[in-house]
Structures are given as structure tokens and as C-alpha cells.
mmCIF file of C-alpha atoms in Angstrom:
data_model
loop_
_atom_site.group_PDB
_atom_site.id
_atom_site.type_symbol
_atom_site.label_atom_id
_atom_site.label_comp_id
_atom_site.label_asym_id
_atom_site.label_seq_id
_atom_site.Cartn_x
_atom_site.Cartn_y
_atom_site.Cartn_z
ATOM 1 C CA MET A 14 0.000 0.000 0.000
ATOM 2 C CA GLU A 15 1.139 3.534 -0.673
ATOM 3 C CA ILE A 16 0.455 6.345 1.762
ATOM 4 C CA PRO A 17 -1.697 8.895 -0.076
ATOM 5 C CA THR A 18 -1.781 12.630 0.500
ATOM 6 C CA ILE A 19 -4.873 13.422 2.551
ATOM 7 C CA ASP A 20 -6.563 16.799 2.738
ATOM 8 C CA LEU A 21 -8.574 16.815 5.953
ATOM 9 C CA GLN A 22 -10.941 19.390 4.460
ATOM 10 C CA ASP A 23 -12.242 16.605 2.202
ATOM 11 C CA PHE A 24 -13.544 14.824 5.310
ATOM 12 C CA GLU A 25 -15.416 17.661 6.931
ATOM 13 C CA TYR A 26 -19.169 18.210 6.975
ATOM 14 C CA THR A 27 -21.524 20.454 8.903
ATOM 15 C CA LEU A 28 -23.036 18.740 11.937
ATOM 16 C CA PRO A 29 -25.710 20.913 13.576
ATOM 17 C CA GLU A 30 -25.655 20.811 17.367
ATOM 18 C CA ASP A 31 -29.280 19.647 17.491
ATOM 19 C CA ARG A 32 -28.408 16.523 15.503
ATOM 20 C CA ILE A 33 -26.112 15.224 18.238
ATOM 21 C CA ALA A 34 -28.078 12.707 20.311
ATOM 22 C CA LYS A 35 -27.658 13.860 23.919
ATOM 23 C CA PHE A 36 -29.627 10.948 25.376
ATOM 24 C CA PRO A 37 -30.350 7.358 24.280
ATOM 25 C CA LEU A 38 -33.697 6.272 22.867
ATOM 26 C CA GLU A 39 -36.080 4.533 25.246
ATOM 27 C CA LYS A 40 -35.611 1.248 23.348
ATOM 28 C CA ARG A 41 -32.117 0.383 22.118
ATOM 29 C CA ASP A 42 -33.133 -1.450 18.945
ATOM 30 C CA HIS A 43 -35.592 1.239 17.778
ATOM 31 C CA SER A 44 -32.808 3.408 16.429
ATOM 32 C CA GLN A 45 -32.819 4.078 12.696
ATOM 33 C CA LEU A 46 -30.557 1.918 10.537
ATOM 34 C CA LEU A 47 -29.146 3.213 7.260
ATOM 35 C CA HIS A 48 -28.249 0.386 4.865
ATOM 36 C CA TYR A 49 -25.601 1.005 2.193
ATOM 37 C CA LYS A 50 -24.769 -1.607 -0.420
ATOM 38 C CA LEU A 51 -23.396 -1.262 -3.972
ATOM 39 C CA GLY A 52 -23.988 2.471 -3.932
ATOM 40 C CA GLN A 53 -27.633 2.166 -2.903
ATOM 41 C CA ILE A 54 -29.073 3.550 0.340
ATOM 42 C CA SER A 55 -32.171 2.261 2.101
ATOM 43 C CA HIS A 56 -33.657 2.849 5.539
ATOM 44 C CA TYR A 57 -34.704 0.481 8.312
ATOM 45 C CA HIS A 58 -34.743 0.207 12.080
ATOM 46 C CA PHE A 59 -32.086 -1.674 14.013
ATOM 47 C CA TYR A 60 -34.505 -4.472 14.881
ATOM 48 C CA ASP A 61 -34.544 -5.223 11.114
ATOM 49 C CA LEU A 62 -30.833 -6.096 11.145
ATOM 50 C CA PRO A 63 -31.300 -9.907 11.012
ATOM 51 C CA GLU A 64 -33.195 -9.544 7.706
ATOM 52 C CA LEU A 65 -30.249 -7.685 6.160
ATOM 53 C CA LEU A 66 -27.519 -10.209 6.955
ATOM 54 C CA PRO A 67 -26.875 -13.469 5.058
ATOM 55 C CA ALA A 68 -27.540 -16.651 7.030
ATOM 56 C CA ASN A 69 -23.927 -17.820 7.103
ATOM 57 C CA ALA A 70 -22.486 -14.496 8.284
ATOM 58 C CA LEU A 71 -20.110 -14.104 11.228
ATOM 59 C CA LEU A 72 -20.852 -11.120 13.467
ATOM 60 C CA VAL A 73 -17.809 -9.910 15.415
ATOM 61 C CA TYR A 74 -18.333 -7.563 18.349
ATOM 62 C CA ASN A 75 -16.199 -5.950 21.029
ATOM 63 C CA ASP A 76 -17.053 -7.212 24.518
ATOM 64 C CA THR A 77 -15.168 -4.524 26.440
ATOM 65 C CA LYS A 78 -16.951 -2.980 29.414
ATOM 66 C CA VAL A 79 -16.854 0.731 30.215
ATOM 67 C CA ILE A 80 -15.548 1.531 33.673
ATOM 68 C CA PRO A 81 -16.820 4.609 35.568
ATOM 69 C CA ALA A 82 -13.443 6.232 34.944
ATOM 70 C CA ARG A 83 -14.132 9.644 36.519
ATOM 71 C CA LEU A 84 -13.129 9.599 40.195
ATOM 72 C CA ILE A 85 -13.972 12.713 42.237
ATOM 73 C CA PHE A 86 -12.024 13.553 45.397
ATOM 74 C CA GLN A 87 -12.579 16.516 47.706
ATOM 75 C CA ARG A 88 -9.749 18.262 49.525
ATOM 76 C CA GLU A 89 -10.176 19.434 53.109
ATOM 77 C CA THR A 90 -10.440 22.962 51.688
ATOM 78 C CA GLY A 91 -13.521 21.866 49.742
ATOM 79 C CA ALA A 92 -11.857 22.007 46.324
ATOM 80 C CA LYS A 93 -12.794 19.103 44.063
ATOM 81 C CA ILE A 94 -10.144 17.135 42.156
ATOM 82 C CA GLU A 95 -11.282 14.961 39.255
ATOM 83 C CA ILE A 96 -9.066 12.033 38.276
ATOM 84 C CA PHE A 97 -9.850 10.443 34.920
ATOM 85 C CA LEU A 98 -8.352 6.962 34.503
ATOM 86 C CA LEU A 99 -6.605 6.508 31.148
ATOM 87 C CA ALA A 100 -4.287 3.493 31.246
ATOM 88 C CA PRO A 101 -2.668 1.312 33.922
ATOM 89 C CA ILE A 102 1.058 1.681 34.575
ATOM 90 C CA ALA A 103 1.931 -0.525 37.566
ATOM 91 C CA PRO A 104 2.210 -3.175 38.831
ATOM 92 C CA THR A 105 1.006 -4.303 35.382
ATOM 93 C CA THR A 106 -0.236 -2.682 32.195
ATOM 94 C CA VAL A 107 -2.701 -5.515 31.613
ATOM 95 C CA ILE A 108 -6.105 -3.958 32.243
ATOM 96 C CA ALA A 109 -7.857 -7.237 33.114
ATOM 97 C CA GLU A 110 -5.295 -7.888 35.856
ATOM 98 C CA ILE A 111 -5.058 -4.414 37.345
ATOM 99 C CA MET A 112 -8.845 -4.102 37.657
ATOM 100 C CA LEU A 113 -8.836 -7.184 39.905
ATOM 101 C CA ALA A 114 -5.857 -6.027 41.975
ATOM 102 C CA LYS A 115 -6.272 -5.867 45.755
ATOM 103 C CA PHE A 116 -3.130 -3.819 46.378
ATOM 104 C CA PRO A 117 -1.883 -0.359 45.298
ATOM 105 C CA VAL A 118 -2.080 0.410 41.591
ATOM 106 C CA THR A 119 -0.754 3.268 39.463
ATOM 107 C CA TRP A 120 -2.566 4.767 36.486
ATOM 108 C CA GLN A 121 -1.851 7.337 33.832
ATOM 109 C CA THR A 122 -4.630 9.894 34.235
ATOM 110 C CA LEU A 123 -6.032 13.279 33.366
ATOM 111 C CA ILE A 124 -6.415 15.520 36.424
ATOM 112 C CA GLY A 125 -8.997 18.252 36.686
ATOM 113 C CA ASN A 126 -8.083 21.145 39.032
ATOM 114 C CA ALA A 127 -4.546 19.738 39.320
ATOM 115 C CA LYS A 128 -3.080 23.092 40.425
ATOM 116 C CA LYS A 129 -4.912 22.771 43.736
ATOM 117 C CA TRP A 130 -3.485 19.310 44.486
ATOM 118 C CA LYS A 131 -0.250 19.627 46.452
ATOM 119 C CA ASN A 132 2.505 17.116 45.671
ATOM 120 C CA GLU A 133 2.673 15.582 49.139
ATOM 121 C CA GLU A 134 -1.083 15.570 49.733
ATOM 122 C CA LEU A 135 -3.061 12.351 49.992
ATOM 123 C CA LEU A 136 -6.608 12.631 48.691
ATOM 124 C CA LYS A 137 -9.046 10.419 50.570
ATOM 125 C CA GLY A 138 -12.545 9.206 49.864
ATOM 126 C CA ARG A 139 -14.909 7.001 51.864
ATOM 127 C CA ILE A 140 -16.574 4.491 49.573
ATOM 128 C CA ARG A 141 -19.430 2.118 50.343
ATOM 129 C CA VAL A 142 -18.738 -1.306 48.766
ATOM 130 C CA GLY A 143 -21.563 -3.670 49.694
ATOM 131 C CA GLU A 144 -21.700 -3.690 53.490
ATOM 132 C CA LYS A 145 -18.180 -2.263 53.852
ATOM 133 C CA GLU A 146 -16.861 1.269 54.019
ATOM 134 C CA VAL A 147 -13.463 1.492 52.339
ATOM 135 C CA ILE A 148 -11.070 4.436 52.370
ATOM 136 C CA LEU A 149 -9.552 5.038 48.944
ATOM 137 C CA GLN A 150 -6.419 7.174 48.783
ATOM 138 C CA ALA A 151 -4.884 8.918 45.765
ATOM 139 C CA ARG A 152 -1.260 10.097 45.698
ATOM 140 C CA LEU A 153 0.448 12.042 42.923
ATOM 141 C CA HIS A 154 3.074 9.670 41.580
ATOM 142 C CA ASP A 155 4.377 12.033 38.881
ATOM 143 C CA ARG A 156 2.742 15.419 38.368
ATOM 144 C CA GLU A 157 4.255 16.030 34.942
ATOM 145 C CA ALA A 158 3.208 12.602 33.635
ATOM 146 C CA MET A 159 -0.109 12.860 35.509
ATOM 147 C CA SER A 160 0.338 9.403 37.011
ATOM 148 C CA VAL A 161 -1.541 8.628 40.227
ATOM 149 C CA GLU A 162 -1.123 5.826 42.757
ATOM 150 C CA PHE A 163 -4.283 4.465 44.390
ATOM 151 C CA SER A 164 -4.321 2.497 47.640
ATOM 152 C CA TRP A 165 -7.091 1.379 50.007
ATOM 153 C CA ASP A 166 -7.483 -0.091 53.467
ATOM 154 C CA ASP A 167 -9.262 -3.374 52.739
ATOM 155 C CA PRO A 168 -7.243 -6.176 51.065
ATOM 156 C CA GLU A 169 -10.421 -8.102 50.277
ATOM 157 C CA VAL A 170 -11.739 -5.389 47.958
ATOM 158 C CA ALA A 171 -10.588 -5.239 44.319
ATOM 159 C CA PHE A 172 -9.845 -1.974 42.516
ATOM 160 C CA VAL A 173 -12.723 -2.602 40.113
ATOM 161 C CA ASP A 174 -15.163 -2.708 43.060
ATOM 162 C CA LEU A 175 -14.016 0.729 44.213
ATOM 163 C CA VAL A 176 -14.293 2.192 40.729
ATOM 164 C CA GLU A 177 -17.745 0.700 40.167
ATOM 165 C CA ALA A 178 -18.965 1.960 43.532
ATOM 166 C CA SER A 179 -17.648 5.511 43.309
ATOM 167 C CA GLY A 180 -16.788 6.443 39.723
ATOM 168 C CA GLU A 181 -18.860 8.408 37.232
ATOM 169 C CA VAL A 182 -19.616 7.304 33.673
ATOM 170 C CA PRO A 183 -17.100 8.936 31.272
ATOM 171 C CA LEU A 184 -19.525 10.356 28.738
ATOM 172 C CA PRO A 185 -17.982 11.772 25.536
ATOM 173 C CA PRO A 186 -17.086 15.474 25.806
ATOM 174 C CA TYR A 187 -19.330 16.401 22.869
ATOM 175 C CA LEU A 188 -22.452 15.419 24.843
ATOM 176 C CA ASN A 189 -21.699 18.445 26.999
ATOM 177 C CA ARG A 190 -23.653 17.201 30.008
ATOM 178 C CA LYS A 191 -23.099 15.391 33.279
ATOM 179 C CA ALA A 192 -23.683 11.663 33.496
ATOM 180 C CA GLU A 193 -27.048 10.628 34.881
ATOM 181 C CA LYS A 194 -28.116 7.440 36.632
ATOM 182 C CA GLU A 195 -29.502 6.020 33.374
ATOM 183 C CA ASP A 196 -26.114 6.337 31.651
ATOM 184 C CA LYS A 197 -24.527 3.689 33.857
ATOM 185 C CA ASP A 198 -26.639 1.087 32.052
ATOM 186 C CA ARG A 199 -27.231 2.697 28.664
ATOM 187 C CA TYR A 200 -23.624 3.738 27.949
ATOM 188 C CA GLN A 201 -22.832 0.030 27.983
ATOM 189 C CA THR A 202 -23.582 -2.754 25.514
ATOM 190 C CA VAL A 203 -25.797 -5.621 26.681
ATOM 191 C CA TYR A 204 -22.888 -7.994 26.012
ATOM 192 C CA SER A 205 -20.172 -5.984 27.807
ATOM 193 C CA LYS A 206 -18.003 -8.290 29.843
ATOM 194 C CA LYS A 207 -14.354 -7.261 30.299
ATOM 195 C CA GLU A 208 -13.804 -4.068 32.305
ATOM 196 C CA GLY A 209 -11.305 -1.585 30.945
ATOM 197 C CA ALA A 210 -12.766 0.845 28.387
ATOM 198 C CA VAL A 211 -13.141 4.555 29.113
ATOM 199 C CA ALA A 212 -15.451 5.012 26.127
ATOM 200 C CA ALA A 213 -18.165 2.701 24.862
ATOM 201 C CA PRO A 214 -17.969 0.751 21.592
ATOM 202 C CA THR A 215 -21.102 2.637 20.637
ATOM 203 C CA ALA A 216 -22.055 0.653 17.521
ATOM 204 C CA GLY A 217 -23.083 -2.118 19.891
ATOM 205 C CA LEU A 218 -25.429 0.007 22.001
ATOM 206 C CA HIS A 219 -28.349 -0.835 19.671
ATOM 207 C CA PHE A 220 -28.274 -4.590 20.247
ATOM 208 C CA THR A 221 -30.882 -6.263 22.449
ATOM 209 C CA GLU A 222 -31.471 -9.860 23.461
ATOM 210 C CA GLU A 223 -34.427 -9.883 21.039
ATOM 211 C CA VAL A 224 -32.153 -8.929 18.128
ATOM 212 C CA PHE A 225 -29.623 -11.568 19.127
ATOM 213 C CA GLU A 226 -32.368 -14.181 19.301
ATOM 214 C CA LYS A 227 -33.444 -13.382 15.726
ATOM 215 C CA LEU A 228 -29.840 -13.480 14.531
ATOM 216 C CA ARG A 229 -29.264 -16.890 16.100
ATOM 217 C CA LYS A 230 -32.496 -18.285 14.652
ATOM 218 C CA LYS A 231 -31.212 -17.271 11.231
ATOM 219 C CA GLY A 232 -27.970 -19.153 11.817
ATOM 220 C CA ILE A 233 -25.740 -16.100 12.078
ATOM 221 C CA GLN A 234 -22.613 -16.868 14.083
ATOM 222 C CA GLU A 235 -21.077 -14.637 16.755
ATOM 223 C CA ALA A 236 -17.480 -14.025 17.789
ATOM 224 C CA GLN A 237 -16.007 -11.734 20.419
ATOM 225 C CA VAL A 238 -12.858 -9.651 20.446
ATOM 226 C CA THR A 239 -11.767 -7.176 23.103
ATOM 227 C CA LEU A 240 -10.412 -3.692 22.508
ATOM 228 C CA HIS A 241 -10.400 -1.450 25.547
ATOM 229 C CA VAL A 242 -11.438 1.864 24.017
ATOM 230 C CA SER A 243 -9.228 4.745 25.155
ATOM 231 C CA ALA A 244 -9.977 8.451 25.495
ATOM 232 C CA GLY A 245 -7.778 8.957 22.427
ATOM 233 C CA THR A 246 -10.728 7.925 20.280
ATOM 234 C CA PHE A 247 -12.049 11.503 20.764
ATOM 235 C CA GLN A 248 -8.722 13.193 19.995
ATOM 236 C CA PRO A 249 -9.159 15.594 17.063
ATOM 237 C CA ILE A 250 -6.693 15.671 14.184
ATOM 238 C CA LYS A 251 -4.635 18.852 14.632
ATOM 239 C CA VAL A 252 -1.714 18.258 12.256
ATOM 240 C CA LYS A 253 -1.538 19.403 8.646
ATOM 241 C CA GLU A 254 -0.135 16.061 7.491
ATOM 242 C CA VAL A 255 -2.866 13.658 8.597
ATOM 243 C CA THR A 256 -0.598 10.607 8.750
ATOM 244 C CA GLU A 257 1.425 12.363 11.474
ATOM 245 C CA HIS A 258 -1.598 12.337 13.789
ATOM 246 C CA PRO A 259 -0.540 10.546 17.026
ATOM 247 C CA MET A 260 -2.849 7.536 16.985
ATOM 248 C CA HIS A 261 -3.872 6.222 20.378
ATOM 249 C CA SER A 262 -2.561 2.810 21.384
ATOM 250 C CA GLU A 263 -5.275 0.504 22.694
ATOM 251 C CA GLN A 264 -5.061 -2.856 24.398
ATOM 252 C CA ILE A 265 -6.564 -5.777 22.501
ATOM 253 C CA GLN A 266 -7.323 -9.350 23.484
ATOM 254 C CA VAL A 267 -8.376 -12.188 21.183
ATOM 255 C CA THR A 268 -8.970 -15.825 22.104
ATOM 256 C CA ARG A 269 -7.918 -18.934 20.233
ATOM 257 C CA GLU A 270 -11.611 -19.760 19.795
ATOM 258 C CA THR A 271 -12.248 -16.481 17.961
ATOM 259 C CA LEU A 272 -9.205 -16.992 15.733
ATOM 260 C CA LYS A 273 -10.516 -20.431 14.756
ATOM 261 C CA GLN A 274 -13.955 -18.972 14.020
ATOM 262 C CA LEU A 275 -12.367 -16.386 11.740
ATOM 263 C CA LEU A 276 -10.275 -19.059 10.048
ATOM 264 C CA GLU A 277 -13.162 -21.459 9.468
ATOM 265 C CA ASN A 278 -15.837 -18.893 8.591
ATOM 266 C CA ALA A 279 -17.077 -19.477 5.035
ATOM 267 C CA GLY A 280 -19.535 -16.574 5.024
ATOM 268 C CA LYS A 281 -19.365 -12.826 5.291
ATOM 269 C CA THR A 282 -17.622 -11.226 8.261
ATOM 270 C CA ILE A 283 -19.446 -8.210 9.712
ATOM 271 C CA ALA A 284 -17.663 -6.070 12.293
ATOM 272 C CA VAL A 285 -19.752 -4.357 14.952
ATOM 273 C CA GLY A 286 -18.079 -0.990 15.335
ATOM 274 C CA THR A 287 -14.821 0.641 14.371
ATOM 275 C CA THR A 288 -13.122 -0.862 17.439
ATOM 276 C CA SER A 289 -13.893 -4.372 16.167
ATOM 277 C CA VAL A 290 -12.544 -3.368 12.744
ATOM 278 C CA ARG A 291 -9.322 -2.082 14.290
ATOM 279 C CA THR A 292 -8.941 -5.315 16.238
ATOM 280 C CA LEU A 293 -9.658 -7.641 13.309
ATOM 281 C CA GLU A 294 -7.365 -5.817 10.919
ATOM 282 C CA SER A 295 -4.642 -5.677 13.588
ATOM 283 C CA ILE A 296 -4.887 -9.449 13.961
ATOM 284 C CA TYR A 297 -4.237 -9.862 10.244
ATOM 285 C CA TRP A 298 -1.197 -7.563 10.360
ATOM 286 C CA TYR A 299 0.121 -9.423 13.391
ATOM 287 C CA GLY A 300 0.080 -12.571 11.245
ATOM 288 C CA VAL A 301 1.944 -10.682 8.519
ATOM 289 C CA GLN A 302 4.458 -9.484 11.093
ATOM 290 C CA ILE A 303 5.125 -13.089 12.130
ATOM 291 C CA LEU A 304 5.422 -14.314 8.540
ATOM 292 C CA GLU A 305 7.862 -11.512 7.736
ATOM 293 C CA GLY A 306 10.040 -12.471 10.693
ATOM 294 C CA LYS A 307 9.531 -9.107 12.413
ATOM 295 C CA GLY A 308 8.824 -10.459 15.870
ATOM 296 C CA GLU A 309 6.100 -12.307 17.724
ATOM 297 C CA LYS A 310 5.030 -9.535 20.088
ATOM 298 C CA LEU A 311 1.590 -8.172 19.278
ATOM 299 C CA GLU A 312 2.327 -4.450 18.859
ATOM 300 C CA ILE A 313 0.905 -2.994 15.637
ATOM 301 C CA GLU A 314 2.358 0.419 14.768
ATOM 302 C CA LYS A 315 0.029 2.893 13.098
ATOM 303 C CA LEU A 316 1.598 2.783 9.607
ATOM 304 C CA PHE A 317 2.762 -0.853 9.552
ATOM 305 C CA PRO A 318 0.069 -1.837 6.977
ATOM 306 C CA TYR A 319 1.342 0.784 4.537
ATOM 307 C CA GLN A 320 4.892 -0.568 4.235
ATOM 308 C CA SER A 321 5.866 -1.592 0.710
ATOM 309 C CA ARG A 322 5.426 -5.327 0.062
ATOM 310 C CA ALA A 323 5.667 -7.332 -3.145
ATOM 311 C CA VAL A 324 3.087 -9.883 -1.982
ATOM 312 C CA LEU A 325 0.583 -9.935 0.850
ATOM 313 C CA PRO A 326 -0.335 -13.233 2.519
ATOM 314 C CA GLY A 327 -3.975 -14.286 2.559
ATOM 315 C CA LYS A 328 -6.186 -14.086 5.605
ATOM 316 C CA LYS A 329 -5.963 -17.804 6.321
ATOM 317 C CA GLU A 330 -2.177 -17.842 6.049
ATOM 318 C CA ALA A 331 -1.926 -14.940 8.513
ATOM 319 C CA LEU A 332 -4.319 -16.545 11.010
ATOM 320 C CA GLN A 333 -2.576 -19.895 10.786
ATOM 321 C CA ALA A 334 0.762 -18.220 11.533
ATOM 322 C CA ILE A 335 -0.714 -16.717 14.695
ATOM 323 C CA LEU A 336 -2.202 -20.035 15.830
ATOM 324 C CA GLU A 337 1.133 -21.759 15.294
ATOM 325 C CA VAL A 338 2.829 -19.243 17.605
ATOM 326 C CA MET A 339 0.076 -19.669 20.201
ATOM 327 C CA ASN A 340 0.360 -23.458 20.002
ATOM 328 C CA ARG A 341 4.122 -23.302 20.440
ATOM 329 C CA GLU A 342 3.833 -20.987 23.439
ATOM 330 C CA GLY A 343 0.828 -22.780 24.939
ATOM 331 C CA LYS A 344 -1.374 -19.660 24.860
ATOM 332 C CA ASP A 345 -5.154 -19.575 24.589
ATOM 333 C CA THR A 346 -5.386 -15.773 24.411
ATOM 334 C CA LEU A 347 -3.549 -13.120 22.419
ATOM 335 C CA LEU A 348 -2.781 -9.941 24.334
ATOM 336 C CA GLY A 349 -1.179 -6.842 22.897
ATOM 337 C CA HIS A 350 -1.637 -3.295 21.650
ATOM 338 C CA THR A 351 -2.576 -1.640 18.394
ATOM 339 C CA GLU A 352 -2.355 1.903 17.111
ATOM 340 C CA ILE A 353 -3.382 0.948 13.564
ATOM 341 C CA PHE A 354 -4.456 3.981 11.517
ATOM 342 C CA ILE A 355 -7.024 3.208 8.829
ATOM 343 C CA PHE A 356 -7.413 5.939 6.222
ATOM 344 C CA PRO A 357 -8.047 6.196 2.432
ATOM 345 C CA GLY A 358 -5.748 3.841 0.562
ATOM 346 C CA TYR A 359 -6.184 1.067 3.113
ATOM 347 C CA ARG A 360 -7.350 -2.322 1.797
ATOM 348 C CA TYR A 361 -9.413 -4.461 4.160
ATOM 349 C CA GLN A 362 -8.245 -7.994 4.782
ATOM 350 C CA MET A 363 -10.726 -9.296 7.353
ATOM 351 C CA ILE A 364 -14.180 -7.763 6.953
ATOM 352 C CA ASP A 365 -17.007 -7.535 4.424
ATOM 353 C CA ALA A 366 -19.224 -5.025 6.209
ATOM 354 C CA LEU A 367 -19.371 -2.686 9.178
ATOM 355 C CA ILE A 368 -22.131 -1.773 11.614
ATOM 356 C CA THR A 369 -21.410 1.697 12.970
ATOM 357 C CA ASN A 370 -22.872 4.987 14.195
ATOM 358 C CA PHE A 371 -22.370 8.377 12.538
ATOM 359 C CA HIS A 372 -19.119 10.090 13.469
ATOM 360 C CA GLN A 373 -17.667 13.555 14.018
ATOM 361 C CA PRO A 374 -16.495 15.645 11.056
ATOM 362 C CA GLY A 375 -12.788 15.501 10.238
ATOM 363 C CA SER A 376 -12.128 12.647 12.659
ATOM 364 C CA THR A 377 -10.034 9.491 12.360
ATOM 365 C CA LEU A 378 -13.329 7.578 12.330
ATOM 366 C CA ILE A 379 -14.602 9.477 9.277
ATOM 367 C CA LEU A 380 -11.332 8.543 7.558
ATOM 368 C CA LEU A 381 -12.025 4.911 8.406
ATOM 369 C CA ILE A 382 -15.598 5.144 7.091
ATOM 370 C CA SER A 383 -14.323 6.593 3.819
ATOM 371 C CA THR A 384 -12.160 3.495 3.285
ATOM 372 C CA ILE A 385 -15.420 1.553 3.020
ATOM 373 C CA LEU A 386 -17.612 4.058 1.208
ATOM 374 C CA GLY A 387 -15.068 5.972 -0.857
ATOM 375 C CA LYS A 388 -16.460 9.351 -1.937
ATOM 376 C CA ASP A 389 -19.948 8.023 -1.208
ATOM 377 C CA TRP A 390 -19.374 8.778 2.480
ATOM 378 C CA LYS A 391 -20.584 12.330 1.810
ATOM 379 C CA LYS A 392 -23.713 11.019 0.115
ATOM 380 C CA VAL A 393 -24.418 8.666 3.024
ATOM 381 C CA TYR A 394 -23.924 11.357 5.664
ATOM 382 C CA GLN A 395 -26.022 13.893 3.771
ATOM 383 C CA GLU A 396 -28.790 11.305 3.443
ATOM 384 C CA ALA A 397 -28.631 10.681 7.189
ATOM 385 C CA LEU A 398 -28.883 14.407 7.872
ATOM 386 C CA ASP A 399 -31.774 14.784 5.423
ATOM 387 C CA LYS A 400 -33.638 11.860 7.035
ATOM 388 C CA ASN A 401 -33.252 13.235 10.564
ATOM 389 C CA TYR A 402 -30.856 10.575 11.820
ATOM 390 C CA ARG A 403 -29.363 11.116 15.257
ATOM 391 C CA PHE A 404 -25.545 11.385 15.338
ATOM 392 C CA LEU A 405 -22.606 10.261 17.503
ATOM 393 C CA SER A 406 -22.501 7.947 20.536
ATOM 394 C CA TYR A 407 -26.197 7.819 21.438
ATOM 395 C CA GLY A 408 -27.256 8.294 17.824
ATOM 396 C CA ASP A 409 -28.563 6.020 15.071
ATOM 397 C CA SER A 410 -26.822 3.204 13.239
ATOM 398 C CA SER A 411 -25.738 2.101 9.772
ATOM 399 C CA LEU A 412 -24.807 -1.121 7.997
ATOM 400 C CA LEU A 413 -22.144 -0.444 5.359
ATOM 401 C CA TRP A 414 -20.926 -3.039 2.858
ATOM 402 C CA LEU A 415 -17.555 -2.951 1.151
#
């Protein structure tokens, strides 16, 4: 693949403030669903999704779970300090492990009102966890790096319990409102399982058990991947040369079972959300990395797919290479990071279609959408605006075919 010259102005559109969905619909699967295939656009509701997918399709969704990542502490002076959890630093960077830790942990964070937090000061909060009252302490580990160490006085309580009991839902900044009680459930997919995301994989918010039941009756298969969505997903592109945008690195986890499903799937592969796309495509490039003898650590750099290659291996060859490494090392789960950057010029290796919401103008996600729709992305977005679709995280959905 060659890296094209990208003019960000070509990926802008006007999004009126009143088209941003500030709250979810009463019923998840009653959102509108725009269907795009072979240049044609049609309109449905999300509960119609099973009718639009072929019977032998494989639906791949991201089972990450959003943690209430906003922790509020109050100094003795009354000043409030907000600590937003970004990524774990110590004693491990593995999110699944640090969430279950019952001893001090250190996180990279964003700190609101940081100027009022003295270096030597311990912030304390009393948190009700079940029948217990636990004191959670926060200590500045490194002010410049905004890393914070958390400790608590009950070794039977896990960090995840404290976060769940006291944290606030990290709603996207563009919603411009405080989280409400309803958000704790609605800013979460019904299949969320593995704690660690600080933003929801919003394409999955429309699914209900009723939709899944219809999909299963039709014989549509399901597979899970995990990508813990980071706050970087909202980071705007500020550089003139788009490819120099600092893509966020996100932790991914894929099981042997899912790899086998992908290898054996004879039908279409439909990704639920851009996070699932990033994970699936990263898996392919990890296989390429192994086949090219460039290491067996799962760390996909943002421009790795665009390196010049005479021949690209097929999907099955890449997946088989990964399984061989896992067999040799006795692993049942892949764990690593990806900062893959998908923009015009990218060629998909793993998917046939994408289920996704409608994204912000000039964002990395619009660039990704354009790799599926080409110049038709403008037509699709204008149609959605004309038909009164709701946009962004709590907005409506689309099913887009390559």
C-alpha cells in the first residue's frame, strides 16, 4: 500500500448541534438503521438487522466494558479534584489484571483542578462497597506525567469494586452534560463483559437480546474480540499532514476460539463498530508481522500496513501463523496493543461489512468510514442528515458493505 496525501478538508461536513443525540432512545433497537450496499441507500430500524444479513455471516463484536473512569475527590479545603483513569502503569499494564488487583495500583490519568493538588497531599474518599466502608487514597506519583497511585485499606476489595462503587460514567465530551443514573446502564452494551474501556464501543449500544435471538435463529454466528477503548478515540486531528496524527494505542485481546472462528468462517464477516474493525485488521497484520520475521510480540504500529510489500499473505495464512505461535507458546489468548491507523488507501483484509454509528467531522473515524464508502461517504452522511438521523454515541446506526 502507498500512503496517499490526505486533505482533511475533504472529510469535513456540517453537523448541527441539534443533531447530536444527547440521550439514548427509550428502546435500544428502535434506532434508525441506514443500509448502504453497492452504492444504494435504504432505511430500516435496528430491529430489522437480522433480515439484512446473510444466514452464514459471522458477526464480530467488542465485549469490552466501560468503567466509571471519573473519580472525584474533595480536599479538606472543599476544592474538588477529578481524576480520569486513562491506562494502567503498575504493577502491570494488563487492564484485566489491574482491575482485579487488591493492592496499590498506578494509572496514567487526566487531572482536573490539578493546580490545587499539592505534591505531598493524599486525597481520601470514603466508599461504600456492599456492606463495607473502604477508604480510597490517591497520591500524585508524577505530576508532569499525571500518574496517580491508588491504595485502600481493605485487602479483600478489588480496585474494580471501588471504581464501580464511586466512579462516574465517562460520557464523551461532545455530549456536553453530566452523566445521569440512566447512563450507567445505557452507555454500555448488553454484552459488555471485560472491564477496561473509558469510552463505549457505541455501535453495539443498539443490540438487544431480542435482536440476538433473531440473529441466532437465522444461523448467524457470533465471535467476540476485546479492545479497551481509550480516550484517544475523541482526539481531534490537529496536524496538517494527517498521517502524522498521534494515533492512540489501545489494548486488545483475542482468544484462540475467535481466531478459529475467523479461520473457518465461510460466510461474510461483519464487524460491529470501528473498534472491532481495528482489532480484526490488527490481527491480520500481526500474522503478517510473524510471517515476515519481524517479531512475535503483538504491537501494531500505526503505519505498519502501509509498508511496501511485493506480496501480501492471505487471511488464512496470517491466522494460521498466529495459531502456530500460540500453540508453540501454549497460549489460549492473544494480548497486545494496536495503534493501527485506517485511512483512504487502506485495503481491508478481514471484513465484508461494518455496523457503525455516525461520526464527528474531520475525525479518524470518518477517515475509516471513507475506506469503506469511498467518496460516497458524503452522500451517506447527507442522506442521514436529510432523514433526521441522530448522530454520535447515542445516535442512530448504519450497515455499510464494502
